[in-house]
Each structure stands twice: as C-alpha cells, then as structure tokens.
Short mmCIF file of C-alpha atoms and ligand atoms in Angstrom, two decimals:
data_model
loop_
_atom_site.label_atom_id
_atom_site.label_comp_id
_atom_site.label_asym_id
_atom_site.label_seq_id
_atom_site.Cartn_x
_atom_site.Cartn_y
_atom_site.Cartn_z
CA UNK W 1 -111.16 -15.80 80.97
CA UNK W 2 -108.32 -15.29 79.01
CA UNK W 3 -107.28 -18.70 77.44
CA UNK W 4 -104.31 -19.80 75.80
CA UNK W 5 -103.10 -20.25 72.19
CA UNK W 6 -103.97 -22.51 69.94
CA UNK W 7 -101.56 -25.99 70.62
CA UNK W 8 -99.89 -24.57 73.22
CA UNK W 9 -99.95 -26.38 77.18
CA UNK W 10 -99.42 -25.30 80.61
CA UNK W 11 -97.58 -27.76 82.10
CA UNK W 12 -98.54 -28.30 85.78
CA UNK W 13 -96.64 -30.02 88.73
CA UNK W 14 -98.43 -33.26 87.96
CA UNK W 15 -97.01 -33.55 84.76
CA UNK W 16 -93.61 -32.17 85.83
CA UNK W 17 -92.03 -35.10 87.27
CA UNK W 18 -92.10 -37.30 84.23
CA UNK W 19 -91.23 -34.26 82.21
CA UNK W 20 -88.35 -33.83 84.36
CA UNK W 21 -87.36 -37.65 83.86
CA UNK W 22 -87.50 -37.80 80.29
CA UNK W 23 -85.50 -34.72 80.48
CA UNK W 24 -82.64 -36.56 82.95
CA UNK W 25 -82.75 -39.84 81.21
CA UNK W 26 -82.14 -38.16 77.91
CA UNK W 27 -78.73 -36.15 79.89
CA UNK W 28 -77.44 -39.25 81.11
CA UNK W 29 -77.59 -41.63 78.08
CA UNK W 30 -76.38 -38.54 75.53
CA UNK W 31 -73.55 -37.89 78.54
CA UNK W 32 -72.56 -41.66 77.61
CA UNK W 33 -72.06 -41.03 74.11
CA UNK W 34 -70.11 -38.37 74.96
CA UNK W 35 -72.06 -35.36 73.84
CA UNK W 36 -72.16 -32.24 75.05
CA UNK W 37 -75.18 -29.38 75.74
CA UNK W 38 -75.51 -26.21 73.92
CA UNK W 39 -77.98 -23.71 74.22
CA UNK W 40 -79.38 -21.99 71.47
CA UNK W 41 -81.37 -18.37 70.83
CA UNK W 42 -85.29 -19.55 70.46
CA UNK W 43 -85.24 -17.34 67.55
CA UNK W 44 -83.34 -16.85 64.55
CA UNK W 45 -82.92 -14.59 61.06
CA UNK W 46 -85.69 -16.58 58.69
CA UNK W 47 -82.88 -16.98 56.20
CA UNK W 48 -81.59 -19.54 58.83
CA UNK W 49 -84.62 -21.93 58.04
CA UNK W 50 -85.07 -20.72 54.45
CA UNK W 51 -81.82 -21.75 53.50
CA UNK W 52 -81.44 -24.79 56.12
CA UNK W 53 -84.55 -26.72 55.59
CA UNK W 54 -85.65 -25.53 52.62
CA UNK W 55 -87.81 -23.61 50.70
CA UNK W 56 -90.40 -25.84 49.55
CA UNK W 57 -90.54 -27.61 52.54
CA UNK W 58 -94.15 -27.58 55.03
CA UNK W 59 -92.25 -26.19 57.52
CA UNK W 60 -90.61 -23.20 55.82
CA UNK W 61 -93.43 -22.79 53.40
CA UNK W 62 -96.32 -22.74 55.78
CA UNK W 63 -95.43 -23.52 59.61
CA UNK W 64 -93.24 -20.87 60.38
CA UNK W 65 -94.06 -18.40 63.47
CA UNK W 66 -92.16 -15.35 61.28
CA UNK W 67 -92.48 -11.76 62.26
CA UNK W 68 -90.31 -8.45 61.75
CA UNK W 69 -88.40 -6.51 64.89
CA UNK W 70 -88.34 -3.05 65.04
CA UNK W 71 -85.66 -2.59 62.29
CA UNK W 72 -88.02 -4.69 59.33
CA UNK W 73 -85.33 -8.26 59.27
CA UNK W 74 -87.24 -11.37 59.31
CA UNK W 75 -87.21 -13.25 62.49
CA UNK W 76 -88.72 -16.42 63.26
CA UNK W 77 -89.44 -18.85 66.26
CA UNK W 78 -87.27 -21.65 65.55
CA UNK W 79 -89.40 -24.82 64.47
CA UNK W 80 -86.27 -27.47 64.67
CA UNK W 81 -83.00 -27.50 65.98
CA UNK W 82 -80.66 -28.54 63.30
CA UNK W 83 -79.98 -25.76 61.47
CA UNK W 84 -79.83 -23.33 64.66
CA UNK W 85 -76.92 -25.70 65.63
CA UNK W 86 -75.43 -25.79 61.90
CA UNK W 87 -75.61 -21.39 62.13
CA UNK W 88 -73.87 -20.92 65.84
CA UNK W 89 -71.26 -24.14 64.56
CA UNK W 90 -70.11 -22.04 61.72
CA UNK W 91 -70.58 -18.98 63.37
CA UNK W 92 -68.08 -19.48 66.31
CA UNK W 93 -65.21 -21.22 64.15
CA UNK W 94 -63.50 -22.47 67.17
CA UNK W 95 -64.90 -25.40 67.32
CA UNK W 96 -63.93 -26.41 63.54
CA UNK W 97 -60.39 -27.16 65.26
CA UNK W 98 -61.96 -30.41 67.03
CA UNK W 99 -62.26 -33.23 64.43
CA UNK W 100 -65.31 -33.92 65.55
CA UNK W 101 -67.94 -32.30 67.67
CA UNK W 102 -70.97 -33.77 69.69
CA UNK W 103 -73.84 -31.75 70.86
CA UNK W 104 -76.94 -31.76 72.31
CA UNK W 105 -79.94 -29.50 72.77
CA UNK W 106 -83.02 -29.58 74.77
CA UNK W 107 -85.97 -26.79 74.30
CA UNK W 108 -88.79 -25.29 72.41
CA UNK W 109 -90.01 -25.55 68.85
CA UNK W 110 -92.60 -23.83 67.13
CA UNK W 111 -94.39 -25.15 63.92
CA UNK W 112 -97.75 -23.87 62.92
CA UNK W 113 -99.42 -26.97 62.49
CA UNK W 114 -103.12 -28.37 62.97
CA UNK W 115 -103.06 -28.77 66.23
CA UNK W 116 -104.11 -32.36 67.37
CA UNK W 117 -102.64 -35.06 69.51
CA UNK W 118 -99.42 -35.26 69.65
CA UNK W 119 -98.68 -32.35 67.48
CA UNK W 120 -98.51 -29.02 69.00
CA UNK W 121 -97.69 -25.66 68.01
CA UNK W 122 -95.11 -25.19 70.42
CA UNK W 123 -93.18 -28.62 71.32
CA UNK W 124 -90.08 -30.08 73.15
CA UNK W 125 -87.43 -31.29 71.18
CA UNK W 126 -84.21 -33.26 72.64
CA UNK W 127 -81.76 -33.76 69.47
CA UNK W 128 -78.06 -34.09 68.99
CA UNK W 129 -76.05 -33.38 66.01
CA UNK W 130 -72.50 -35.08 65.48
CA UNK W 131 -70.58 -32.80 62.98
CA UNK W 132 -67.34 -33.95 61.29
CA UNK W 133 -67.85 -37.87 61.02
CA UNK W 134 -68.84 -39.23 57.60
CA UNK W 135 -68.29 -42.83 58.76
CA UNK W 136 -71.25 -45.21 59.11
CA UNK W 137 -70.26 -45.60 62.55
CA UNK W 138 -71.73 -42.36 64.16
CA UNK W 139 -74.82 -43.15 61.67
CA UNK W 140 -74.71 -46.46 64.10
CA UNK W 141 -74.04 -44.41 67.26
CA UNK W 142 -77.14 -42.37 66.71
CA UNK W 143 -79.67 -44.59 66.03
CA UNK W 144 -78.10 -46.72 69.33
CA UNK W 145 -77.95 -43.74 71.15
CA UNK W 146 -81.39 -42.80 70.81
CA UNK W 147 -82.54 -46.45 71.10
CA UNK W 148 -80.69 -46.61 75.15
CA UNK W 149 -82.92 -43.55 75.85
CA UNK W 150 -86.02 -44.95 74.09
CA UNK W 151 -85.94 -48.17 76.55
CA UNK W 152 -84.39 -46.16 79.95
CA UNK W 153 -87.88 -44.05 79.72
CA UNK W 154 -89.72 -47.31 79.65
CA UNK W 155 -91.08 -47.19 75.68
CA UNK W 156 -91.28 -51.08 74.56
CA UNK W 157 -93.30 -51.43 71.56
CA UNK W 158 -91.64 -49.10 69.00
CA UNK W 159 -90.23 -49.73 65.73
CA UNK W 160 -87.08 -48.62 63.79
CA UNK W 161 -87.38 -47.30 60.29
CA UNK W 162 -84.33 -46.93 58.28
CA UNK W 163 -84.03 -45.52 54.95
CA UNK W 164 -80.40 -43.95 52.48
CA UNK W 165 -81.91 -41.47 50.29
CA UNK W 166 -77.92 -41.76 48.63
CA UNK W 167 -75.71 -38.37 47.91
CA UNK W 168 -77.34 -35.95 44.95
CA UNK W 169 -75.43 -37.91 42.51
CA UNK W 170 -77.50 -40.87 42.60
CA UNK W 171 -80.37 -38.72 43.57
CA UNK W 172 -80.37 -37.13 40.15
CA UNK W 173 -81.01 -40.03 38.12
CA UNK W 174 -83.45 -41.33 40.25
CA UNK W 175 -85.79 -37.89 40.75
CA UNK W 176 -85.92 -37.94 36.85
CA UNK W 177 -87.04 -41.69 36.91
CA UNK W 178 -89.56 -40.99 39.91
CA UNK W 179 -90.60 -37.69 38.01
CA UNK W 180 -91.38 -39.81 35.20
CA UNK W 181 -93.62 -42.32 37.08
CA UNK W 182 -95.75 -39.71 39.04
CA UNK W 183 -95.62 -37.87 35.50
CA UNK W 184 -98.44 -40.03 34.31
CA UNK W 185 -100.55 -40.43 37.51
CA UNK W 186 -100.92 -36.36 37.55
CA UNK W 187 -104.92 -36.97 37.58
CA UNK W 188 -104.50 -38.75 40.81
CA UNK W 189 -101.83 -36.93 43.03
CA UNK W 190 -103.49 -34.17 45.51
CA UNK W 191 -103.16 -30.59 44.82
CA UNK W 192 -99.82 -30.45 46.89
CA UNK W 193 -98.55 -33.02 45.41
CA UNK W 194 -99.03 -31.19 41.94
CA UNK W 195 -96.71 -28.45 43.01
CA UNK W 196 -94.29 -30.87 44.23
CA UNK W 197 -93.78 -32.94 40.93
CA UNK W 198 -92.52 -29.98 39.42
CA UNK W 199 -90.56 -28.00 42.86
CA UNK W 200 -89.75 -30.98 44.79
CA UNK W 201 -90.43 -34.31 43.43
CA UNK W 202 -88.67 -36.48 46.45
CA UNK W 203 -91.39 -35.25 48.40
CA UNK W 204 -93.95 -36.90 46.93
CA UNK W 205 -93.15 -39.98 48.86
CA UNK W 206 -93.90 -38.05 51.79
CA UNK W 207 -97.49 -37.16 51.08
CA UNK W 208 -99.47 -38.29 53.63
CA UNK W 209 -103.42 -38.67 51.21
CA UNK W 210 -104.39 -41.92 50.71
CA UNK W 211 -104.77 -41.21 46.85
CA UNK W 212 -100.85 -40.54 46.93
CA UNK W 213 -99.95 -43.11 49.30
CA UNK W 214 -101.29 -45.83 47.43
CA UNK W 215 -99.39 -44.18 44.18
CA UNK W 216 -96.53 -44.41 46.44
CA UNK W 217 -95.94 -48.23 46.58
CA UNK W 218 -94.73 -48.57 42.94
CA UNK W 219 -92.84 -45.94 42.59
CA UNK W 220 -89.07 -46.28 42.00
CA UNK W 221 -86.33 -47.23 44.36
CA UNK W 222 -83.70 -44.82 45.32
CA UNK W 223 -81.62 -48.01 46.26
CA UNK W 224 -81.77 -49.22 42.71
CA UNK W 225 -79.78 -45.82 42.07
CA UNK W 226 -77.39 -45.70 44.60
CA UNK W 227 -73.55 -45.48 43.92
CA UNK W 228 -70.75 -47.98 45.32
CA UNK W 229 -70.44 -45.71 48.24
CA UNK W 230 -73.63 -45.03 49.39
CA UNK W 231 -74.56 -48.45 48.76
CA UNK W 232 -71.35 -49.30 50.68
CA UNK W 233 -72.23 -46.84 53.79
CA UNK W 234 -75.93 -48.40 54.09
CA UNK W 235 -74.68 -51.63 54.51
CA UNK W 236 -72.36 -50.85 57.11
CA UNK W 237 -75.04 -48.99 58.82
CA UNK W 238 -77.01 -51.72 58.63
CA UNK W 239 -74.39 -54.63 59.37
CA UNK W 240 -73.74 -52.53 63.03
CA UNK W 241 -77.62 -52.05 63.89
CA UNK W 242 -77.76 -56.33 63.69
CA UNK W 243 -74.01 -57.06 65.19
CA UNK W 244 -75.81 -54.89 68.41
CA UNK W 245 -78.81 -56.74 68.02
CA UNK W 246 -80.98 -53.27 67.09
CA UNK W 247 -83.62 -54.39 65.53
CA UNK W 248 -84.65 -52.58 62.45
CA UNK W 249 -86.92 -52.10 59.51
CA UNK W 250 -85.86 -51.01 56.07
CA UNK W 251 -88.57 -48.46 54.49
CA UNK W 252 -87.52 -47.40 50.92
CA UNK W 253 -89.17 -44.56 50.52
CA UNK W 254 -88.77 -42.58 54.12
CA UNK W 255 -87.41 -39.53 52.91
CA UNK W 256 -88.53 -37.17 55.74
CA UNK W 257 -89.63 -33.67 55.47
CA UNK W 258 -86.51 -31.85 55.84
CA UNK W 259 -84.53 -31.39 52.43
CA UNK W 260 -80.68 -31.18 53.90
CA UNK W 261 -81.05 -35.17 54.00
CA UNK W 262 -78.62 -37.48 52.53
CA UNK W 263 -77.68 -40.96 52.96
CA UNK W 264 -79.10 -42.61 56.25
CA UNK W 265 -82.61 -41.33 57.51
CA UNK W 266 -84.54 -43.14 60.34
CA UNK W 267 -87.69 -42.52 62.94
CA UNK W 268 -88.80 -44.23 65.44
CA UNK W 269 -92.56 -44.73 65.40
CA UNK W 270 -95.14 -45.89 67.63
CA UNK W 271 -98.54 -47.52 66.60
CA UNK W 272 -99.79 -45.93 70.36
CA UNK W 273 -99.38 -42.98 68.79
CA UNK W 274 -101.90 -43.23 66.30
CA UNK W 275 -101.47 -40.53 62.93
CA UNK W 276 -98.65 -38.64 64.55
CA UNK W 277 -96.68 -41.78 64.85
CA UNK W 278 -93.19 -40.70 65.12
CA UNK W 279 -91.55 -40.22 68.17
CA UNK W 280 -87.70 -39.54 67.58
CA UNK W 281 -86.22 -39.00 63.59
CA UNK W 282 -83.19 -37.78 61.91
CA UNK W 283 -80.55 -38.65 59.68
CA UNK W 284 -77.27 -37.34 58.00
CA UNK W 285 -76.87 -34.38 56.15
CA UNK W 286 -72.86 -33.78 55.19
CA UNK W 287 -73.69 -31.08 52.99
CA UNK W 288 -75.29 -28.49 55.18
CA UNK W 289 -72.22 -26.84 57.32
CA UNK W 290 -71.11 -25.84 54.00
CA UNK W 291 -73.98 -24.44 52.85
CA UNK W 292 -73.69 -22.24 55.97
CA UNK W 293 -70.60 -20.79 54.83
CA UNK W 294 -68.24 -23.34 56.70
CA UNK W 295 -65.69 -25.98 55.79
CA UNK W 296 -67.25 -29.26 54.30
CA UNK W 297 -68.04 -31.15 57.46
CA UNK W 298 -70.32 -34.28 57.33
CA UNK W 299 -72.62 -34.27 59.69
CA UNK W 300 -76.06 -36.47 61.03
CA UNK W 301 -77.88 -36.09 63.78
CA UNK W 302 -81.39 -36.65 65.45
CA UNK W 303 -84.41 -35.24 67.47
CA UNK W 304 -87.21 -36.38 70.10
CA UNK W 305 -90.35 -34.79 70.42
CA UNK W 306 -91.30 -34.88 74.58
CA UNK W 307 -94.82 -34.75 74.30
CA UNK W 308 -94.94 -37.51 71.66
CA UNK W 309 -92.34 -39.56 74.73
CA UNK W 310 -94.73 -38.17 77.43
CA UNK W 311 -97.72 -40.26 75.34
CA UNK W 312 -96.05 -42.99 75.25
CA UNK W 313 -95.40 -43.25 79.20
CA UNK W 314 -98.54 -41.46 80.26
CA UNK W 315 -99.55 -44.86 82.06
CA UNK W 316 -96.31 -46.23 83.25
CA UNK W 317 -95.63 -45.59 86.98
CA UNK W 318 -91.87 -43.64 87.34
CA UNK W 319 -89.77 -43.69 90.67
CA UNK W 320 -91.58 -40.94 92.41
CA UNK W 321 -90.51 -38.90 95.55
CA UNK W 322 -92.41 -36.70 97.63
CA UNK W 323 -90.56 -34.43 99.64
CA UNK W 324 -88.09 -35.26 102.90
CA UNK W 325 -90.42 -34.36 105.83
CA UNK W 326 -93.61 -32.38 106.73
CA UNK W 327 -93.51 -30.62 109.62
CA UNK W 328 -96.74 -30.83 112.09
CA UNK W 329 -96.89 -27.95 114.84
CA UNK W 330 -99.63 -27.92 117.66
CA UNK W 331 -99.98 -24.25 119.11
CA UNK W 332 -97.62 -20.76 119.00
CA UNK W 333 -94.60 -21.88 120.15
CA UNK W 334 -94.79 -25.04 117.95
CA UNK W 335 -95.12 -22.69 114.68
CA UNK W 336 -92.10 -20.53 116.42
CA UNK W 337 -89.85 -24.13 116.72
CA UNK W 338 -91.25 -25.58 112.91
CA UNK W 339 -89.99 -22.05 111.31
CA UNK W 340 -86.36 -22.67 112.61
CA UNK W 341 -86.46 -26.45 111.99
CA UNK W 342 -87.38 -26.01 108.44
CA UNK W 343 -84.98 -23.38 108.09
CA UNK W 344 -82.16 -25.94 109.66
CA UNK W 345 -83.10 -28.79 107.71
CA UNK W 346 -83.52 -26.75 104.32
CA UNK W 347 -79.77 -25.52 105.24
CA UNK W 348 -78.80 -29.11 104.98
CA UNK W 349 -80.35 -29.70 101.90
CA UNK W 350 -83.71 -31.32 102.98
CA UNK W 351 -86.80 -30.32 101.25
CA UNK W 352 -89.30 -29.70 104.28
CA UNK W 353 -92.95 -27.87 104.44
CA UNK W 354 -95.39 -27.26 106.56
CA UNK W 355 -98.74 -25.50 106.83
CA UNK W 356 -98.16 -21.81 109.23
CA UNK W 357 -101.73 -21.20 109.60
CA UNK W 358 -102.98 -24.70 110.37
CA UNK W 359 -103.56 -26.39 114.13
CA UNK W 360 -105.13 -29.38 113.35
CA UNK W 361 -103.08 -32.65 113.40
CA UNK W 362 -105.50 -34.19 110.83
CA UNK W 363 -105.52 -32.34 109.07
CA UNK W 364 -101.51 -31.62 108.38
CA UNK W 365 -101.00 -35.29 108.32
CA UNK W 366 -103.58 -35.44 105.38
CA UNK W 367 -101.31 -32.52 103.55
CA UNK W 368 -97.85 -34.49 104.89
CA UNK W 369 -99.50 -37.81 102.93
CA UNK W 370 -100.26 -35.67 99.62
CA UNK W 371 -96.88 -34.03 99.61
CA UNK W 372 -95.37 -37.85 99.37
CA UNK W 373 -93.38 -36.79 102.78
CA UNK W 374 -91.29 -39.29 103.99
CA UNK W 375 -91.45 -38.19 107.61
CA UNK W 376 -93.62 -36.32 110.28
CA UNK W 377 -92.37 -34.37 112.40
CA UNK W 378 -94.51 -33.94 114.86
CA UNK W 379 -93.94 -30.73 117.86
CA UNK W 380 -96.50 -31.31 120.55
CA UNK W 381 -96.46 -29.47 123.98
CA UNK W 382 -94.46 -32.60 125.21
CA UNK W 383 -92.06 -32.18 122.70
CA UNK W 384 -91.58 -28.35 123.56
CA UNK W 385 -91.29 -28.82 127.17
CA UNK W 386 -88.72 -32.77 126.56
CA UNK W 387 -86.70 -30.70 123.74
CA UNK W 388 -87.22 -33.66 121.63
CA UNK W 389 -89.74 -34.36 118.56
CA UNK W 390 -91.58 -36.95 117.33
CA UNK W 391 -90.57 -38.40 114.18
CA UNK W 392 -92.75 -40.72 112.20
CA UNK W 393 -91.87 -42.76 109.27
CA UNK W 394 -95.05 -42.07 107.41
CA UNK W 395 -94.22 -45.68 104.84
CA UNK W 396 -93.62 -47.98 107.71
CA UNK W 397 -95.76 -46.01 110.62
CA UNK W 398 -92.68 -46.30 112.97
CA UNK W 399 -92.27 -43.30 115.32
CA UNK W 400 -89.40 -42.09 117.22
CA UNK W 401 -88.94 -39.37 120.26
CA UNK W 402 -85.22 -38.08 118.57
CA UNK W 403 -83.65 -35.25 120.30
CA UNK W 404 -83.45 -31.71 118.43
CA UNK W 405 -80.13 -31.78 118.01
CA UNK W 406 -79.44 -35.03 116.28
CA UNK W 407 -82.73 -34.45 114.15
CA UNK W 408 -80.35 -34.06 110.93
CA UNK W 409 -78.44 -36.81 111.32
CA UNK W 410 -81.49 -39.10 112.04
CA UNK W 411 -82.71 -37.93 108.76
CA UNK W 412 -79.45 -38.35 106.96
CA UNK W 413 -79.99 -42.28 107.85
CA UNK W 414 -81.99 -42.00 104.52
CA UNK W 415 -79.57 -40.88 102.40
P1 HAM F 501 -88.68 -33.50 62.84
O1 HAM F 501 -88.73 -35.12 62.43
O2 HAM F 501 -89.67 -32.92 62.44
O3 HAM F 501 -87.07 -33.67 62.67
O4 HAM F 501 -88.63 -33.71 64.53
C1 HAM F 501 -88.17 -34.71 65.05
C2 HAM F 501 -89.53 -34.92 66.34
O5 HAM F 501 -89.73 -33.98 66.95
C3 HAM F 501 -90.65 -36.06 65.63
O6 HAM F 501 -89.87 -36.66 65.50
C4 HAM F 501 -91.55 -35.64 66.99
O7 HAM F 501 -91.67 -36.32 67.72
C5 HAM F 501 -91.39 -34.14 67.22
N1 HAM F 501 -92.20 -33.10 67.13
C6 HAM F 501 -92.44 -32.42 65.32
N2 HAM F 501 -93.15 -31.80 64.95
C7 HAM F 501 -93.79 -32.27 66.35
C8 HAM F 501 -95.62 -31.47 66.53
N3 HAM F 501 -95.76 -30.17 65.80
N4 HAM F 501 -95.66 -31.40 67.56
C9 HAM F 501 -95.44 -32.21 68.75
N5 HAM F 501 -93.91 -32.94 68.51
C10 HAM F 501 -93.40 -32.75 67.31
C11 HAM F 501 -86.32 -32.45 63.05
O8 HAM F 501 -86.61 -31.66 63.61
C12 HAM F 501 -84.98 -32.60 62.63
N6 HAM F 501 -84.15 -31.58 62.94
C13 HAM F 501 -84.23 -33.90 63.31
C14 HAM F 501 -82.75 -34.00 63.35
C15 HAM F 501 -81.08 -33.61 63.63
N7 HAM F 501 -81.98 -34.22 61.63
C16 HAM F 501 -80.61 -34.80 62.01
N8 HAM F 501 -80.62 -33.68 63.56
#
C-alpha cells in the first residue's frame, strides 16, 4: 500500500462539513470588514521568502520545501501568505492607487516541521492583509475581526496575547541590552540560541527550550525602550480594545517567529491545543512593501490555522444538513420514473440521490437516513398506477400523496 507523506492529511467528507463551516464563517466575517479575496500561487521564487521572512528565521533556514525548476531557478512551496501577498501587491502596482487595500486569502501552506498534533507539513490558513494604514485603529480592527471569527466558529476558551516590538529605532538600543543580558548566560543557552545571539538576537525570546524559557523571564523588556510614537501607538491599540470589551493579555516578550514585524504583534492561543497553542497570529509590518520595491506602505495582517481551529471545535456540533430528498423505488418501471424525478429536482436546485440497483425498501430507507435526507420520495406500484408519489418527511414521520406535477412546489415550501 502506498501511504501519504508525513505531516499531510486526507480530508474525507465526514470532516468537510466543519471545514466548509470554518471557511464560510471566515468569508462572512472578513466581508463584514470589507476585505476582498485574492488567490495567489502556491509556489514562488525562493527569494520572496528569503527576503520577506528573513534568512535567519526557522522557516527560511530549515523548514522550506525548496526545489529547482527545469531552468535551474529556485522555487519554494509557500510556507505563509504575507510575503506572497506583498510580492503580488508590488508587482500589480495598480492597487497602490487606492489608499487602503484589504485582502484576504485561504489555502495550503507548507513547512517541513516535525509533525505532531496541530503541526503539519501541509496545513491551511485563512489570512488577511491590510495595506496603506499606519493608524492604530487598523491594528484594533484586525484583532477585532479575528475575535469575531473566533467566536463565530464557536471557540470560547482562548486568550489574546498582545505586544509591541517597537520600530527599528527603538529596537537598536533594546537589542544591544538584550545581547548584553544573554551574553553573560551563554553556557545555559541552547545551541540554536547561541547562534541567535550573534545572528538574530530578538529571536532568543522565541525559543521554546526549557532553560532558555527560564532566562527569558528576567530579560529586558522592549517597552522600556519605546520612542514616543511607538508608545502612543501601542497605548491607542490597547485603548480601542478595552473600549470595545475585547480582553487581552499583555505579553511583553512576544516577538513571533518572522522577521518582518514591527510595533503590534499578537497571538490568539488556547490551552486546549497543547504545545502548539496559537490558532491565529499576526502583526504590523510597515517596511515589507518597501523591501519588495514598492512605495513606503504601512501594513498589518494575520493568519489563522484551519486545522488548529478544527481541533478546537472537534466536539462541537455545527448546523448540519443532509440532502433534500432520497428516492426509493420498487421495480424497473419505478426506476425509470425515479431517474426522471432526479433530473427534474436536480435541475430545480434540490440535492437528491437514490440507489439504482437496490429494490429493497428497507435498505433504501436506511440509505436515506445515512444521507440525512429531509424527505423520502417513494415510488411503488400504487404510485405508478395513480401518477402520484408518496413523500415522507423523515424528521416528523408524516407522509402525504403528492401529484408528480406538484412535487417541486411541495418541496419548495421548506426553502
Ligand atoms: P504564523 O504564526 O507562522 O504566521 O502562522 C499563523 C497560524 O498558522 C498559526 O497561528 C497556526 O494556527 C497556523 N500554523 C502555522 N504553522 C503550522 C503548522 N505547521 N501546522 C498547522 N498550523 C500551522 C504567519 O504565517 C504570518 N504570515 C501571519 C501574518 C499575516 N502576519 C501578518 N500577516
């Protein structure tokens, strides 16, 4: 038997209903906030991610699925959606004419991580990116939108972790203080963090190794190094959240695993996920558009992991609907009649099915139940003789004789 590759999933119809519910909810909520859909390629030139995410990030340094095309150019399956959105935004310059652009996307991402519960190599994100505003209102708006989405899919136990990592100016002094702090503790740091100390000091705060986590508790805080603008921006974001009753926890060491962020960073986390506790995350990235060759354009966005959301609503029931009708037939002539009714009902927009080869009423009724059909339409010898059909409501158990010509109207009453 050929098996699937590690860290990828097959999604069968029994999971699709919830999957579609999450996607549909995301689309509805994002539309309320005036975000418009974009569909971007699944692969990009590797440079998009190397330049966008930062060479020293875990994603770029060890988690990308990279390969050469036939012309020897390096391509990568997208590990995330922000850098491709920025690439597309800059490449399709016409969007720059609008002052604010709001995009959302949905689709698979690829990271060569060690697979475990909630951590896949092919996973799916819904995400949104807003270009053209440095106003703290929009930091609030993105967080409020994720909060609406989280509640609408039925997640109740979660926390919003919030931080600001300031701008490059305030970070300069902070990073030298952070280096100083960690340099004296080099022998306790893990191997990766010893490298981070020279290459990417801020990322020291992102290490999940126990010994490094303990050191983090006493590390200097970026907020003590904020300039006036960063301080005011963060204060406003917090005020807007408070004014709108969106609770959050300030997490002064939250830096996130990607290099493009500045100012606001946030994560939506739930203890129910275990180790991989973030189901949505994002932040501001005011210099990324420029780094891709565009005009200076402040930006903010987020992405949520569909599989992690599905884990969180695993035991919740969602409004579930089966097909409209299942046709039950008794003989060759009834089979022909069933085919004609199937075709009429399908052309009128009803979801209908039957089993052409079964003649037993009992087994056909069982199949109607399995399909969660609202109605069973029964065609037996009596019905063939009188030109009518027996329509049974499978929820209430009531049944009625309905003339064939009245069937569409009869079923339409429920629409
Ligand atoms: P991220 O934190 O790397 O951010 O990913 C966002 C979400 O994707 C995570 O919170 C998680 O739910 C999900 N996720 C990430 N990796 C995996 C995985 N291996 N398996 C399953 N789910 C996963 C970004 O991707 C940024 N582009 C977010 C952003 C948008 N920032 C600004 N704009």
